[in-house]
Amino acid sequence: MILLVGLNMPIVLLFDSAENLLGFPVIYIYFFSIWLFSILLSFIIVKRYNE
């Protein structure tokens, strides 16, 4: 549910700017952060419930 809120268009448009962070557009960093968070969350869930 949190991931769906993070990828909702009004939230994504908050990060759509011409500014750069470490040479990358902010929206790219936001998308890859959400992607990394979803991978880590999936790993934790599978590790916890895979017995």
Coordinates of C-alpha atoms in Angstrom, one line a residue:
M1 CA 0.0 0.0 0.0
I2 CA 2.8 2.4 0.8
L3 CA 4.5 1.7 -2.5
L4 CA 1.3 2.6 -4.3
V5 CA 1.0 5.9 -2.5
G6 CA 4.7 6.6 -3.3
L7 CA 4.1 6.0 -7.0
N8 CA 0.9 8.0 -7.1
M9 CA 1.0 10.7 -9.8
P10 CA 0.5 13.8 -7.4
I11 CA 3.3 12.5 -5.2
V12 CA 5.6 11.9 -8.2
L13 CA 4.9 15.4 -9.5
L14 CA 6.3 16.8 -6.2
F15 CA 9.7 15.6 -7.3
D16 CA 9.5 16.6 -11.0
S17 CA 11.8 19.6 -11.0
A18 CA 14.9 20.7 -13.0
E19 CA 17.1 20.5 -10.0
N20 CA 19.9 17.9 -9.7
L21 CA 21.2 15.9 -6.8
L22 CA 24.7 14.5 -7.2
G23 CA 24.3 15.2 -11.0
F24 CA 21.1 13.2 -11.4
P25 CA 17.6 14.6 -11.7
V26 CA 15.7 14.4 -8.4
I27 CA 12.8 12.4 -10.0
Y28 CA 15.3 9.6 -11.0
I29 CA 16.6 9.4 -7.5
Y30 CA 13.1 9.2 -6.2
F31 CA 12.1 6.4 -8.5
F32 CA 15.2 4.4 -7.8
S33 CA 14.7 4.9 -4.0
I34 CA 11.2 3.6 -4.2
W35 CA 12.3 0.7 -6.3
L36 CA 15.1 -0.2 -3.8
F37 CA 12.7 0.2 -0.9
S38 CA 10.3 -2.3 -2.5
I39 CA 13.1 -4.8 -3.1
L40 CA 14.3 -4.6 0.5
L41 CA 10.8 -4.8 1.8
S42 CA 10.1 -7.9 -0.3
F43 CA 13.3 -9.5 0.9
I44 CA 12.5 -8.9 4.5
I45 CA 9.0 -10.3 4.1
V46 CA 10.2 -13.4 2.3
K47 CA 13.0 -14.0 4.8
R48 CA 10.7 -13.7 7.7
Y49 CA 7.9 -15.9 6.5
N50 CA 10.0 -18.5 4.5
E51 CA 10.5 -21.2 7.0

